[in-house]
PDB file of C-alpha atoms and ligand atoms in Angstrom:
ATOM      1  CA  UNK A 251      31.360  23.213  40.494  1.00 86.00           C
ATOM      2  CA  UNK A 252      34.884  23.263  42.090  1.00 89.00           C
ATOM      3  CA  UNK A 253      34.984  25.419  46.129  1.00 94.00           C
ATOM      4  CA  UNK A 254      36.586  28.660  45.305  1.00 95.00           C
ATOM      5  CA  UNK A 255      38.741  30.937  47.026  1.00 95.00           C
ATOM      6  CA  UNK A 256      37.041  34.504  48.189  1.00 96.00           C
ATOM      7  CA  UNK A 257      39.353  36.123  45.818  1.00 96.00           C
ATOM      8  CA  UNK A 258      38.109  33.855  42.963  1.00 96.00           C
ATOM      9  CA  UNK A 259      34.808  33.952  43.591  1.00 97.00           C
ATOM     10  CA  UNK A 260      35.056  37.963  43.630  1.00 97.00           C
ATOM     11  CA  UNK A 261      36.761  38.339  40.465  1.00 97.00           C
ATOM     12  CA  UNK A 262      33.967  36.231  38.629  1.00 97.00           C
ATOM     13  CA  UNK A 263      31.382  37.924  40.104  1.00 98.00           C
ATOM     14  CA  UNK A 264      33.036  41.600  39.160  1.00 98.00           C
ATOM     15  CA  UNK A 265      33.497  40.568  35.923  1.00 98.00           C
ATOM     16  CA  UNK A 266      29.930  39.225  35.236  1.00 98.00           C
ATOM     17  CA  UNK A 267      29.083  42.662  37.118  1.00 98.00           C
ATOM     18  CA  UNK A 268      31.283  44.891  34.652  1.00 98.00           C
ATOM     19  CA  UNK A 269      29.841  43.030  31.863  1.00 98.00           C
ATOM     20  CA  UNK A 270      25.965  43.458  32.477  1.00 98.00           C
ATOM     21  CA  UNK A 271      26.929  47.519  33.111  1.00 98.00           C
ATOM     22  CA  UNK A 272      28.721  47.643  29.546  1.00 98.00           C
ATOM     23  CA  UNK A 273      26.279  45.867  27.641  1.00 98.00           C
ATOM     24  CA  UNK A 274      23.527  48.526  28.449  1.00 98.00           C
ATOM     25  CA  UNK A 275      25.848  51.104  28.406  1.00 98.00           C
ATOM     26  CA  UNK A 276      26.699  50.293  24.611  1.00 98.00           C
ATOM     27  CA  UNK A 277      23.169  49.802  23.853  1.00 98.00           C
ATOM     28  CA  UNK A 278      22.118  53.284  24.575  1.00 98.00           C
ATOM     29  CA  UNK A 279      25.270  54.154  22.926  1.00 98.00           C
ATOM     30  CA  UNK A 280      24.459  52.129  19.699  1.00 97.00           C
ATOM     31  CA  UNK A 281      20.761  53.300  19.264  1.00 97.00           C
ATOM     32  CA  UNK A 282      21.959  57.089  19.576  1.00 97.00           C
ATOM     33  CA  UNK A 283      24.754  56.723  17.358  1.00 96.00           C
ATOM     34  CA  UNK A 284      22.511  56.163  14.825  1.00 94.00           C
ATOM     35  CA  UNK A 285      21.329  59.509  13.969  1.00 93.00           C
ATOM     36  CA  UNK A 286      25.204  59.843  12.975  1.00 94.00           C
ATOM     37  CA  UNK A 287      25.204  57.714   9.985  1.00 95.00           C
ATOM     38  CA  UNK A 288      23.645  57.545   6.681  1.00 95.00           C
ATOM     39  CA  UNK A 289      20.297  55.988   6.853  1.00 94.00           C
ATOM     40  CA  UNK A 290      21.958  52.867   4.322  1.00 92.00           C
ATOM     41  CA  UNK A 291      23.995  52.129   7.597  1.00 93.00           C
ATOM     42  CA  UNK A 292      21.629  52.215  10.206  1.00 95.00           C
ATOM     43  CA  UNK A 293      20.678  48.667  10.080  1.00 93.00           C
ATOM     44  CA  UNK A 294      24.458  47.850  11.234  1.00 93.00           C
ATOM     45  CA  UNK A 295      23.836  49.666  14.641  1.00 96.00           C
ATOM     46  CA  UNK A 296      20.756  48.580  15.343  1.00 96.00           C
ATOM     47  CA  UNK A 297      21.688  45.100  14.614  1.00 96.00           C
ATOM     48  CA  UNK A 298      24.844  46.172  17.648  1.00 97.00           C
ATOM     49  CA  UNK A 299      22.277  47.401  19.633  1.00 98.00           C
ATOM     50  CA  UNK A 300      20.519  43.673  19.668  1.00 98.00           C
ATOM     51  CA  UNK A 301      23.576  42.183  20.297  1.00 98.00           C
ATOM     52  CA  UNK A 302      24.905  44.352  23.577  1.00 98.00           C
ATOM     53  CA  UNK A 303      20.969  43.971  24.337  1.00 98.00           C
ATOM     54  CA  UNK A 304      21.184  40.357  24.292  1.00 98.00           C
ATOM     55  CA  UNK A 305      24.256  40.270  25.737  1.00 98.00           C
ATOM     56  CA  UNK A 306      23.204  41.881  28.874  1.00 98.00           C
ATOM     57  CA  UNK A 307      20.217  39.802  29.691  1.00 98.00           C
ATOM     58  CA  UNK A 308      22.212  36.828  29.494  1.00 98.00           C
ATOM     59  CA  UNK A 309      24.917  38.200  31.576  1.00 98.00           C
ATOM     60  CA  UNK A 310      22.253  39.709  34.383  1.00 98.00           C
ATOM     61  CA  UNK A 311      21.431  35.809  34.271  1.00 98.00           C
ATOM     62  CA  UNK A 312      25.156  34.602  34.300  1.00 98.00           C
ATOM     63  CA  UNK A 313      25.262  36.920  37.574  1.00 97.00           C
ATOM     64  CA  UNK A 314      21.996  35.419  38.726  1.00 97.00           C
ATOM     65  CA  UNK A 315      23.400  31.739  37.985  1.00 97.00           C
ATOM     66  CA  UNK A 316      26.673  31.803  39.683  1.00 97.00           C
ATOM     67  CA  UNK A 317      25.392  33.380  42.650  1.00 97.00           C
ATOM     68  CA  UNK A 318      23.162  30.716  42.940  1.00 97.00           C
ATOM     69  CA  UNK A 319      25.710  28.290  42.257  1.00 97.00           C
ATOM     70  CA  UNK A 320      27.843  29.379  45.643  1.00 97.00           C
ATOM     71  CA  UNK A 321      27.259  29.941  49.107  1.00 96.00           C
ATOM     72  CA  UNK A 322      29.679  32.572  51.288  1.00 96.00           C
ATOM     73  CA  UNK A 323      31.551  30.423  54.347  1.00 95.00           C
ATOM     74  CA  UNK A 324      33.924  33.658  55.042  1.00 96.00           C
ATOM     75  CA  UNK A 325      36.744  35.842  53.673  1.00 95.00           C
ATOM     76  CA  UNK A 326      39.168  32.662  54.447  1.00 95.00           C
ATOM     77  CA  UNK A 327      37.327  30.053  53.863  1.00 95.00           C
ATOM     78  CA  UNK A 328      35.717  31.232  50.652  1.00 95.00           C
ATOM     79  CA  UNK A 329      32.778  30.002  49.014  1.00 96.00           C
ATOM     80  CA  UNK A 330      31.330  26.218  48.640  1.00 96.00           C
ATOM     81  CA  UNK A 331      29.361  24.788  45.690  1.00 95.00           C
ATOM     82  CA  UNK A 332      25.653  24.703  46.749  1.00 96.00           C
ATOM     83  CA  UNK A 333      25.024  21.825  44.088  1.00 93.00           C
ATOM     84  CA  UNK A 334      22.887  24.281  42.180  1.00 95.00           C
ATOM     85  CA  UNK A 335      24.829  23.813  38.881  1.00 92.00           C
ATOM     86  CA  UNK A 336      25.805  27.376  36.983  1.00 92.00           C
ATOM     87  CA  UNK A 337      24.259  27.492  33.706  1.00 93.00           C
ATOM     88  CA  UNK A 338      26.604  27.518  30.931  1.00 87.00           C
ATOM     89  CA  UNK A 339      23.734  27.244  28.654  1.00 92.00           C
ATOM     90  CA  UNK A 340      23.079  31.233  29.081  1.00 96.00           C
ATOM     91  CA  UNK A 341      26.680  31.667  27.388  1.00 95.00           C
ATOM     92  CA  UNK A 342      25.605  29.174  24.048  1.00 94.00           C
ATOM     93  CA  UNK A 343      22.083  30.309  23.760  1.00 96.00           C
ATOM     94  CA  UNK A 344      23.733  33.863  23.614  1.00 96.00           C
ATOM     95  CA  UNK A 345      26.306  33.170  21.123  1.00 96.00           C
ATOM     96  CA  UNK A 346      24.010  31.219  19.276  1.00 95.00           C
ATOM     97  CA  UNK A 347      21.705  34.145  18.791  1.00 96.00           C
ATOM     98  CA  UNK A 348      24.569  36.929  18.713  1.00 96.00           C
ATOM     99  CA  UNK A 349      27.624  35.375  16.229  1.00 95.00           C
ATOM    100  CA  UNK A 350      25.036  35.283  13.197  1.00 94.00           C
ATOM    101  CA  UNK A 351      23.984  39.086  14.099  1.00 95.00           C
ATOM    102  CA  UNK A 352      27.730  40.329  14.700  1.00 93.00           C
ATOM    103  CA  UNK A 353      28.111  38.775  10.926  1.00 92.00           C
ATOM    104  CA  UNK A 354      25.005  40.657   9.923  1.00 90.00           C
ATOM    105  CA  UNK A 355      26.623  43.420  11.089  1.00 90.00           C
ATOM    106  CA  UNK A 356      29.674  43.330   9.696  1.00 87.00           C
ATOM    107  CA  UNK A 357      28.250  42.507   5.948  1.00 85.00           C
ATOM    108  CA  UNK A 358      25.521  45.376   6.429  1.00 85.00           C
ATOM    109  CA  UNK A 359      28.504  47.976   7.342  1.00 85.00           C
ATOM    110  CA  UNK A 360      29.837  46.750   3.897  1.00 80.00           C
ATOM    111  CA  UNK A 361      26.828  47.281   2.025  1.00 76.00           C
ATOM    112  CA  UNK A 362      28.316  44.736  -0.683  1.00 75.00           C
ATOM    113  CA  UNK A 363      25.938  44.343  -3.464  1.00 74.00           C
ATOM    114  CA  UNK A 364      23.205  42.127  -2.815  1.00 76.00           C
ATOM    115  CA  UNK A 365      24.184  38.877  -4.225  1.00 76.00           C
ATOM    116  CA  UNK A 366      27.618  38.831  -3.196  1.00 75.00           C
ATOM    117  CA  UNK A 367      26.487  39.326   0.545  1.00 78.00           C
ATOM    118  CA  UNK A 368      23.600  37.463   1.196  1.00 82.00           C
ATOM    119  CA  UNK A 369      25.717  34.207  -0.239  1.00 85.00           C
ATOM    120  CA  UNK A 370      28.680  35.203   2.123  1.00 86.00           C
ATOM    121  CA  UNK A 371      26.327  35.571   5.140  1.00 90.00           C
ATOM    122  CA  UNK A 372      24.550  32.498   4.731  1.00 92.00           C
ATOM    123  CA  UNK A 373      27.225  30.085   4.998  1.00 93.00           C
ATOM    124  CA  UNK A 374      29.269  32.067   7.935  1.00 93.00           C
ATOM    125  CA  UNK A 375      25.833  32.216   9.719  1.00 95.00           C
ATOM    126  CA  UNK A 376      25.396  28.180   9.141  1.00 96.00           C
ATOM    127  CA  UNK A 377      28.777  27.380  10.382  1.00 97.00           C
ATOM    128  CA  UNK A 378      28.937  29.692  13.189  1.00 96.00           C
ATOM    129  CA  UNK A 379      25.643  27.938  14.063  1.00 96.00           C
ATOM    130  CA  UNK A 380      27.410  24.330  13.484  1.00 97.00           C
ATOM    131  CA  UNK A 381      31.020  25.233  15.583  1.00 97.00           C
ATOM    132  CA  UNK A 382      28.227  26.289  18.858  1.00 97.00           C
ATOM    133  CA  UNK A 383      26.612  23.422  18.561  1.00 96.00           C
ATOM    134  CA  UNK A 384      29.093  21.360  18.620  1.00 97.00           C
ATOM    135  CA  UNK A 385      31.231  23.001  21.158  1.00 95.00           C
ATOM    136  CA  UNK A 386      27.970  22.857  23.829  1.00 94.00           C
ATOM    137  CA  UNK A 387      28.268  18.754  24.361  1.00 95.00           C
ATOM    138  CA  UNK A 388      32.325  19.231  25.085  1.00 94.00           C
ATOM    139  CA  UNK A 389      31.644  22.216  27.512  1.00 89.00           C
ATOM    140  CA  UNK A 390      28.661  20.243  29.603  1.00 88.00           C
ATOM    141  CA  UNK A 391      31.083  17.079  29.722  1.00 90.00           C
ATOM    142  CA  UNK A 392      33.408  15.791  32.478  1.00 85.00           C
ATOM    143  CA  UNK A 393      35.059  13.340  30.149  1.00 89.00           C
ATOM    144  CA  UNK A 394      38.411  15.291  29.084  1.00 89.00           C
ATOM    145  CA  UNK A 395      38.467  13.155  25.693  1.00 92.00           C
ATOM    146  CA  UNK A 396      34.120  14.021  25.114  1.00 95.00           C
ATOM    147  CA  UNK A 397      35.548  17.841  25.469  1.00 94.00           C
ATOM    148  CA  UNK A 398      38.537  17.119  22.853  1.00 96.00           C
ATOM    149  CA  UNK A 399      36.395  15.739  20.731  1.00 97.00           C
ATOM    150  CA  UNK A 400      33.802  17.992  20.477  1.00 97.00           C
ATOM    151  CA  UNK A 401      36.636  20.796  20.365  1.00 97.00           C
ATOM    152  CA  UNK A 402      38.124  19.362  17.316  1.00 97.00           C
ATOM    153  CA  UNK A 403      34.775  19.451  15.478  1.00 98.00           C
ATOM    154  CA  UNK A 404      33.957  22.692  16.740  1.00 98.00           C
ATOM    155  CA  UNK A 405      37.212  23.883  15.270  1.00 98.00           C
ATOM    156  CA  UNK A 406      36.112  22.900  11.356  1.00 98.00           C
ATOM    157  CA  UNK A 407      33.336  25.455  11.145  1.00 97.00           C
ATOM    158  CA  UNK A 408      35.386  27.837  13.009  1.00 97.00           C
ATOM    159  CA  UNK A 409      38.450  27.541  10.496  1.00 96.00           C
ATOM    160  CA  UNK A 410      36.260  27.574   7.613  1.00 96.00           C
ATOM    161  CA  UNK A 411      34.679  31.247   9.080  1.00 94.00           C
ATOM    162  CA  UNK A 412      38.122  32.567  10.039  1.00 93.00           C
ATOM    163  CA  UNK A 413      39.121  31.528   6.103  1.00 92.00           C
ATOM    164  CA  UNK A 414      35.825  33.217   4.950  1.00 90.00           C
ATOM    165  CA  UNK A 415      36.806  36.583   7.011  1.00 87.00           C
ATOM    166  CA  UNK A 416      40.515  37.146   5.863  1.00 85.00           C
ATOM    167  CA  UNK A 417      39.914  35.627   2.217  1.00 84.00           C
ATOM    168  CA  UNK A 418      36.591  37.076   0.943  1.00 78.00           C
ATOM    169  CA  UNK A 419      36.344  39.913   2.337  1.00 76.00           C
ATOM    170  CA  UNK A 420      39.782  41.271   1.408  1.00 78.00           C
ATOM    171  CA  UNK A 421      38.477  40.957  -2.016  1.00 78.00           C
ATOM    172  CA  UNK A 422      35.237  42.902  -0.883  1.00 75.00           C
ATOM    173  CA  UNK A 423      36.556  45.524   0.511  1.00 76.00           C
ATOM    174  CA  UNK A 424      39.049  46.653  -2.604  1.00 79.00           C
ATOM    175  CA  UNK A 425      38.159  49.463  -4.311  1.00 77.00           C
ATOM    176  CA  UNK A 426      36.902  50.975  -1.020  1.00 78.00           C
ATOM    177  CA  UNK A 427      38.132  54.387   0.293  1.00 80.00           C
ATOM    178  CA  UNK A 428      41.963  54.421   2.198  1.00 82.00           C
ATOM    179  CA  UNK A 429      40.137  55.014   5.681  1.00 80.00           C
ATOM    180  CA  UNK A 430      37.693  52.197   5.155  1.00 81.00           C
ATOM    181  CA  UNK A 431      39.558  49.714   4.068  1.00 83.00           C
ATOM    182  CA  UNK A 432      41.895  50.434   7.193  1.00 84.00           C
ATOM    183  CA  UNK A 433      39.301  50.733  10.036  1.00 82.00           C
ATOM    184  CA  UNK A 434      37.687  47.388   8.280  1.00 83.00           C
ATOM    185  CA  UNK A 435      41.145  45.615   8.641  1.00 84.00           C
ATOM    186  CA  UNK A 436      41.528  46.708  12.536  1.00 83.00           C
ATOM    187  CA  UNK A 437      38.182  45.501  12.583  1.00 84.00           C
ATOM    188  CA  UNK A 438      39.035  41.960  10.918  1.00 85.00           C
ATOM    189  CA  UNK A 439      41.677  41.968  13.249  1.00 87.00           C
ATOM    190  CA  UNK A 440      39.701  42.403  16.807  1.00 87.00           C
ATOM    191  CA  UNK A 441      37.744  39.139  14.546  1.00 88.00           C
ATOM    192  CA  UNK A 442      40.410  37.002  15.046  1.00 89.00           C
ATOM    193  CA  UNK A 443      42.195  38.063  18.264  1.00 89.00           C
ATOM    194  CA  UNK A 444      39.035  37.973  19.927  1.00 90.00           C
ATOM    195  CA  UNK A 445      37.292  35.009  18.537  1.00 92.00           C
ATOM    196  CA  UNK A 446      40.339  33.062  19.393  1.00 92.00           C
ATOM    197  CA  UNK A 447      39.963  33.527  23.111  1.00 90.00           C
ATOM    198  CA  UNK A 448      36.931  31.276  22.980  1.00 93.00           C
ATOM    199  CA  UNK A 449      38.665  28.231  22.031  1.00 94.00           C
ATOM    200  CA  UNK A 450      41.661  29.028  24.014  1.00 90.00           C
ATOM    201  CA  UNK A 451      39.262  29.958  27.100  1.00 85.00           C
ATOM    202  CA  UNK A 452      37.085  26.254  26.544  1.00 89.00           C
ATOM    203  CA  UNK A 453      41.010  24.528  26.676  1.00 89.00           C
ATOM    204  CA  UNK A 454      41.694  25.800  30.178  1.00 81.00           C
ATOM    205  CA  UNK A 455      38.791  24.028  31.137  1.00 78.00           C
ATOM    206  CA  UNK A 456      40.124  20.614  29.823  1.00 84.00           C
ATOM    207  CA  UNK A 457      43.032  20.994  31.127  1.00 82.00           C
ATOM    208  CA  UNK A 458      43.255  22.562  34.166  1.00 68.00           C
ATOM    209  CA  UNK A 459      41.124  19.101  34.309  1.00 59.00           C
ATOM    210  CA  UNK A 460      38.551  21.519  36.036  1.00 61.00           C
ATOM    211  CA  UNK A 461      40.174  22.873  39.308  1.00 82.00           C
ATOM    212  CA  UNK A 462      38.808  26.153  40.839  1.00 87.00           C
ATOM    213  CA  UNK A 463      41.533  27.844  38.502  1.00 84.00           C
ATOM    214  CA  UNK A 464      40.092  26.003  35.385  1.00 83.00           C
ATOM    215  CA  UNK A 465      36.461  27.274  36.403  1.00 87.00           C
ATOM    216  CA  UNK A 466      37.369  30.838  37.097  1.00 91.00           C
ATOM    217  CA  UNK A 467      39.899  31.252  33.984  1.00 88.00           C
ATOM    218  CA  UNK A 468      36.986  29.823  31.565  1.00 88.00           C
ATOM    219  CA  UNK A 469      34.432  32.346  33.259  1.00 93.00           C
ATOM    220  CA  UNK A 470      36.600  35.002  32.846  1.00 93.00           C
ATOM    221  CA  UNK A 471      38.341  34.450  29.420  1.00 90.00           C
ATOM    222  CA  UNK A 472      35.016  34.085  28.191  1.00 93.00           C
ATOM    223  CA  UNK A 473      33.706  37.476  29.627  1.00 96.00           C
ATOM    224  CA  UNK A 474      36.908  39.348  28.519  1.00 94.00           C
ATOM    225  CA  UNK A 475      36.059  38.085  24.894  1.00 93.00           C
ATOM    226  CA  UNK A 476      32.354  38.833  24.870  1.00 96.00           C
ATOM    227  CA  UNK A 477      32.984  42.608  26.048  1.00 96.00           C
ATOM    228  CA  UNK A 478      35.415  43.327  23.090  1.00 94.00           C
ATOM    229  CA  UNK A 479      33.713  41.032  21.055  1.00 94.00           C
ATOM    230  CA  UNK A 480      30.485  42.783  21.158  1.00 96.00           C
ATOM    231  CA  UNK A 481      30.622  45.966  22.507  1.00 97.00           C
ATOM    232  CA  UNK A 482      34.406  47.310  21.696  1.00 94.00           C
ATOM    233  CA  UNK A 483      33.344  45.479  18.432  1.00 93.00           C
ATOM    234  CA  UNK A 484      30.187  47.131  17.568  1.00 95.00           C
ATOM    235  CA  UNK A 485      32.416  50.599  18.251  1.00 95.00           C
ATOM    236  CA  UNK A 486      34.342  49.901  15.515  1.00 90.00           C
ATOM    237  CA  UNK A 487      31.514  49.024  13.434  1.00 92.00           C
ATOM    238  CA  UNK A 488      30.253  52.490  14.139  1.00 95.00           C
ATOM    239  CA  UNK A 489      33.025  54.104  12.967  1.00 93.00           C
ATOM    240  CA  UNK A 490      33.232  52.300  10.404  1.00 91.00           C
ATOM    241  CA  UNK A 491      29.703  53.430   9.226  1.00 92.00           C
ATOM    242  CA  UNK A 492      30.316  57.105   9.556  1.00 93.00           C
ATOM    243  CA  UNK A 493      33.958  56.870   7.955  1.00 91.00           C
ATOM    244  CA  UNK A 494      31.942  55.829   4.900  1.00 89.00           C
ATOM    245  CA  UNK A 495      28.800  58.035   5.170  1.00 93.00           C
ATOM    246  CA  UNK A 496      31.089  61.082   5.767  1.00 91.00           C
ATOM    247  CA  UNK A 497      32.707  59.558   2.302  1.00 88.00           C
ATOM    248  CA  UNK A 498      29.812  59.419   0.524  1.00 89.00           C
ATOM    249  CA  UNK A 499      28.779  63.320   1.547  1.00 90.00           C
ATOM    250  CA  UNK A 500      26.228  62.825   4.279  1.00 90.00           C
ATOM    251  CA  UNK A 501      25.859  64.705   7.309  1.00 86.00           C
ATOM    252  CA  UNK A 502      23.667  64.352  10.088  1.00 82.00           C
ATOM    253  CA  UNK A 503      20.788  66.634   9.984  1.00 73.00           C
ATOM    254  CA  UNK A 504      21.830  68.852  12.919  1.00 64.00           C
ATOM    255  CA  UNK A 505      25.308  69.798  10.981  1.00 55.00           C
ATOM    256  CA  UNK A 506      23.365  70.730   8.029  1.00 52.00           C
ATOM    257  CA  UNK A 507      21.219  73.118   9.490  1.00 56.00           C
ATOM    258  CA  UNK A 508      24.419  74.625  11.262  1.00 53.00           C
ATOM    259  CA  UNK A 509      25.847  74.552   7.532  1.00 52.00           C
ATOM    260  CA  UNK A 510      23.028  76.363   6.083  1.00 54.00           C
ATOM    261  CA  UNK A 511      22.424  78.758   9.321  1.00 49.00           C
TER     262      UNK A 511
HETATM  263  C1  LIG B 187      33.887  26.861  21.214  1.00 70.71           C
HETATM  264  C2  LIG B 187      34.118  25.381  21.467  1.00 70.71           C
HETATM  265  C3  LIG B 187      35.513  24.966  21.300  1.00 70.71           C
HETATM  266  C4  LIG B 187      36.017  25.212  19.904  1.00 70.71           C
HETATM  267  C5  LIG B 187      35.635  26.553  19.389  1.00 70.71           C
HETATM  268  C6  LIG B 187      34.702  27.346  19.996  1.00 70.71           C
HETATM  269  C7  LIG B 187      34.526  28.695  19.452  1.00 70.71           C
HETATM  270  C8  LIG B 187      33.757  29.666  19.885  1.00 70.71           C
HETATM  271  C9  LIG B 187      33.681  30.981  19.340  1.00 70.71           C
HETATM  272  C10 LIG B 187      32.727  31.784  19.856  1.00 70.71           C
HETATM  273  C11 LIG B 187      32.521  33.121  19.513  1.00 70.71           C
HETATM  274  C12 LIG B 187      31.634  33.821  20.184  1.00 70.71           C
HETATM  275  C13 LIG B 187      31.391  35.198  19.993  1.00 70.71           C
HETATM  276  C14 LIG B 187      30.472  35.762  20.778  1.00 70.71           C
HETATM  277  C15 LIG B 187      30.206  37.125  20.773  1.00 70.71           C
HETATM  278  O1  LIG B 187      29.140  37.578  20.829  1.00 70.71           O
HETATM  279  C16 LIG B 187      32.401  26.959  20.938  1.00 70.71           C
HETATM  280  C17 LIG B 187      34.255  27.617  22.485  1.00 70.71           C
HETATM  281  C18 LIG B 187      36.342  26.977  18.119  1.00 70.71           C
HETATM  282  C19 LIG B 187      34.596  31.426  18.271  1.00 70.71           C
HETATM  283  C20 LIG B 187      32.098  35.988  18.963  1.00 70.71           C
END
């Protein structure tokens, strides 16, 4: 790990800090929100709860990790690599577990018909699987053409998902109400700005050929992505659930007592 700057250090730390507070924070937020939407959508929040859960274990370890990984000289002379290395294997383990479950969530708040989405979930879930696994051996290397490599393969499943996303489900959604179909195209959108900071974050790393900027911009790219990924994400998903339960006529219990008071 490169020496950082107090400044760098800081902003790391803060944003690992920020994280862990809005991961819990939206996971109270999903498992309450569900009592908002039909009971046939449910199954998407919960499934946003797991990931924000997740998501803030690992980052309470990211914090643990990188603190670990420095030790404090002074405001000016910043902080030195202990030789502890900082796990980057929290950040894969957690995709690895939350990409398949953000699809899950995204084909259960479509509530396609069964066939249709079990197919479509299968094979993003397998290559999401495939592009982590293959961009883990770039991100642990040293060797600036290793990380290419493994970047370039990492890219195929990646493409193939993005193609998945804007192709198939335009078809899935038609036929679905005005407000739907537009919530579920900001949605598709915050897909692929967001998802594209990850590969843009992992090139900073190869080549700021991994200088204390390199380190920091990764850390933090990656952190900027996972919050909107998951939790600004899993909003959306929410509102995408009670645009179509308020659709279909359902109302939480509360409002129907109110109705019938
Ligand atoms: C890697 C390696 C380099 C090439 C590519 C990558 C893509 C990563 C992505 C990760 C998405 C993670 C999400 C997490 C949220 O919970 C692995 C950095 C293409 C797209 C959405």
């Amino acid at each position: 790990m490169p020496d950082l700057s107090f400044g760098q250090y800081e902003l790391a730390y803060n944003m690992f800090s920020f994280t862990v507070a809005t991961m819990f924070a939206s996971f109270v937020f999903f498992i309450l929100a569900r009592q908002q939407v039909a009971p046939k959508y449910r199954p998407a929040l919960v499934v946003s709860a797991l990931v924000v859960g997740i998501a803030g274990y690992h980052y309470w370890r990211i914090l643990g990790s990188w603190t670990a990984a420095y030790e404090f000289l002074g405001v000016e002379e910043g902080f030195k690599a202990t030789g502890v290395p900082f796990n980057e294997a929290y950040r894969y383990v957690d995709w690895l577990l939350t990409v398949p479950l953000l699809l899950v969530e995204l084909v259960a708040v479509l509530s396609l018909p069964k066939d249709k989405g079990n197919g479509m979930l299968t094979r993003l879930i397998i290559a999401a699987a495939a592009m982590i696994a293959l961009g883990y051996p770039g991100e642990t290397s040293d060797n600036q053409s290793t990380q290419m490599i493994f970047f370039v393969l990492s890219c195929i499943p990646f493409a193939y998902i993005l193609w998945v996303l804007v192709g198939e489900l335009s078809k899935a959604v038609e036929g679905m109400n005005g407000e739907v179909q537009n919530l579920l195209s900001k949605t598709r959108t915050i897909i692929l700005i967001t998802w594209m900071f990850y590969p843009i974050a992992y090139l900073f790393n190869v080549f700021e050929l991994s200088g204390a900027m390199g380190e920091v911009g990764v850390q933090v790219g990656y952190t900027i992505a996972d919050v909107t990924a998951k939790a600004f994400y899993g909003v959306f998903i929410y509102f995408i659930a009670k645009a179509k339960s308020d659709a279909e006529g359902w109302a939480p219990a509360e409002a129907g007592k109110a109705a019938h008071a």
